Amino acid sequence: MSQKNSRIVLVTGGAGFVGSHAVLVLLEEGYSVIVVDNLVNAYKAENEELPESLIRVMKLTGKSLIFYNINLCDKNALKEVFSKHKIGCVMHFAALKAVGESCTIPLTYYSNNITGSIILFEVMKEAGVKNLVYSSSSTVYGNPQFLPLTETHPTGQGCTNPYGKSKYFVEEILKDLASSDKSWKVISLRYFNPVGAHPSGDIGEDPAGIPNNLMPYISQVAVGRQPKLLVYGNDYETHDGTGVRDYIHIMDLAEGHNYALKKLFSQDFSGFKAYNLGTGCGYSVLDVVKAFSAASGRKIAYDIVGRREGDIASSYCDSTLAFKELGWKANRLLTDMCADAWRWQSKNPNGFQ
Ligand code: WQD
């Protein structure tokens, strides 16, 4: 690790949903955090230096952080950050992530998610920082050949959209990098469906425009921002015909990054390793509607409509490897996910604005 400080973590995309919760956990664990974010998916008031999500993270933790408004494709700006701080490790969240949008503007997705990542890795290499936790996705598995999904399931086959492919390609790049130079230590965390919010209800998911994902959509129906939920298909081979997913509480997910960091800095770790972060439980769309309705005390109006293109029937993981090797497992239940998502949404009906 030479003169680098393993307690200084650079977090790309730290102002976003997953990133901001991970930053909170890192600060609570006593790390110094430097956030790089281009604010493409985060709100910053004109008179403020920092995005609102990070202002709130600082209030919640009573700790401060350093923020740079930088696009990862701006190599010189990124180099300057590495020259100013003794960064010991990078957590790389920054990416565009809307599946549907990625099909309409693939080049923008590839440029942001792949070129941005390559530039980051180049700068890390030049600076001698070779410790990385990468934010990957269950989408790398494509349409499951078996369930529950283990890390040995093939990846890259049947990834139907540029977003999912970009996550898969970056994993492949990282595998090549780690095998070319044994001093790299890389952990790729494959997230299932992150939902919920910090239990304070002060930070949470704040999608721009109409939400694409189920939980934020349901929350907006509950709070009256959307009239009703459209349930995409009830003719899947699942217990009630609607799609089944492995929802994971954002705080469990954020804590998973802390465990990954500990593993990264342990003597026995080297190379590239991927871990599933999920609960291992599958819930259908209607299970989530019911749980959210109970947590919020609001009726969730919905219509059943046709299937959404590219959707799969079921996806849930086996997260034993993360437990065995990282010592991590998800502890929070669907009821906690709904209660916390509702607290965030009802306290902040218009998100961070
Ligand atoms: C969940 C279920 C829909 C919206 C997401 C990301 C993906 C990956 C995993 C990070 C499905 C149904 C949804 C709605 C609905 N995460 N649905 N009405 O598709 O599993 O994928 O999480 O990388 O990249 O996109 O999540 O929340 O969109 O859908 O009926 O308005 O809810 O059909 O069965 P998905 P989702």
Coordinates of C-alpha atoms and ligand atoms in Angstrom, one line a residue, residues 18 97-100 135-140 161 163-164 167 190-195 205 210-218 228-233 236 242-247 283-286 288-289 303 305-315, ligand 1:
V18 CA -26.6 3.6 -3.4
K97 CA -28.6 3.1 -14.8
A98 CA -32.0 3.4 -16.5
V99 CA -32.5 0.1 -18.4
G100 CA -35.1 1.5 -20.9
S135 CA -20.8 -1.6 -8.1
S136 CA -22.1 -4.4 -10.3
S137 CA -25.5 -5.8 -10.9
S138 CA -27.6 -9.0 -11.0
T139 CA -28.3 -8.0 -14.6
V140 CA -24.9 -9.5 -15.5
N161 CA -29.8 -4.0 -22.7
Y163 CA -27.0 -0.9 -19.2
G164 CA -26.6 -4.6 -18.2
K167 CA -21.9 -3.7 -16.1
R190 CA -23.6 -7.8 -7.8
Y191 CA -26.6 -6.0 -6.4
F192 CA -30.1 -7.5 -6.7
N193 CA -32.9 -5.0 -6.2
P194 CA -31.8 -2.3 -3.7
V195 CA -34.8 -0.5 -2.1
E205 CA -34.1 7.2 -3.6
I210 CA -41.3 9.1 -13.6
P211 CA -39.7 6.2 -11.7
N212 CA -38.8 3.1 -13.7
N213 CA -38.4 0.8 -10.7
L214 CA -41.1 -0.8 -8.6
M215 CA -40.5 0.5 -5.1
P216 CA -40.1 4.2 -5.9
Y217 CA -43.1 4.0 -8.2
I218 CA -45.3 2.4 -5.4
K228 CA -51.8 4.1 -10.0
L229 CA -49.2 1.4 -10.4
L230 CA -49.1 -0.5 -13.7
V231 CA -48.2 -4.1 -12.9
Y232 CA -46.3 -5.5 -15.9
G233 CA -47.8 -8.9 -16.4
Y236 CA -45.4 -15.4 -15.3
T242 CA -46.3 -11.3 -11.3
G243 CA -42.5 -10.9 -11.5
V244 CA -40.4 -12.1 -8.5
R245 CA -37.3 -10.2 -7.4
D246 CA -34.8 -10.3 -4.5
Y247 CA -35.3 -6.9 -2.8
Y283 CA -41.1 -11.4 -3.6
S284 CA -43.6 -10.8 -6.3
V285 CA -44.9 -7.4 -7.4
L286 CA -48.2 -8.0 -5.6
V288 CA -44.5 -5.8 -2.5
V289 CA -47.8 -3.9 -3.1
D303 CA -53.9 -2.1 -13.0
V305 CA -51.1 -4.6 -17.9
G306 CA -49.0 -6.5 -20.4
R307 CA -45.4 -7.6 -19.7
R308 CA -42.6 -5.1 -19.9
E309 CA -40.1 -5.9 -22.7
G310 CA -36.9 -7.5 -21.4
D311 CA -38.4 -8.5 -18.0
I312 CA -37.7 -11.9 -16.6
A313 CA -40.1 -14.0 -14.4
S314 CA -37.9 -14.5 -11.4
S315 CA -34.5 -13.4 -10.0
Ligands
WQD1 C1 -39.2 -5.2 -10.4 C2 -40.5 -5.9 -10.8 C3 -41.3 -5.4 -13.0 C4 -42.2 -1.2 -12.3 C5 -33.7 -3.5 -11.6 C6 -32.7 -2.7 -12.3 C7 -31.6 -3.7 -12.7 C8 -31.0 -4.3 -11.5 C9 -32.0 -5.0 -10.7 C10 -29.2 -2.8 -10.6 C11 -40.5 -6.5 -12.2 C12 -42.3 -4.9 -12.0 C13 -41.8 -2.5 -12.1 C14 -43.6 -0.9 -12.5 C15 -44.0 -3.3 -12.3 N1 -30.3 -3.4 -10.6 N2 -42.7 -3.5 -12.2 N3 -44.4 -2.0 -12.5 O1 -36.4 -4.9 -13.5 O2 -35.7 -6.3 -11.5 O3 -34.3 -4.4 -12.4 O4 -33.1 -4.1 -10.5 O5 -28.4 -2.9 -11.4 O6 -30.7 -3.1 -13.5 O7 -33.3 -2.1 -13.4 O8 -36.4 -3.9 -11.2 O9 -37.9 -2.4 -9.9 O10 -37.9 -2.2 -12.5 O11 -38.9 -4.2 -11.4 O12 -44.9 -4.2 -12.4 O13 -44.0 0.2 -12.6 O14 -41.6 -4.9 -10.7 O15 -42.0 -5.9 -14.1 O16 -41.2 -7.7 -12.2 P1 -35.8 -5.0 -12.2 P2 -37.8 -3.1 -11.3

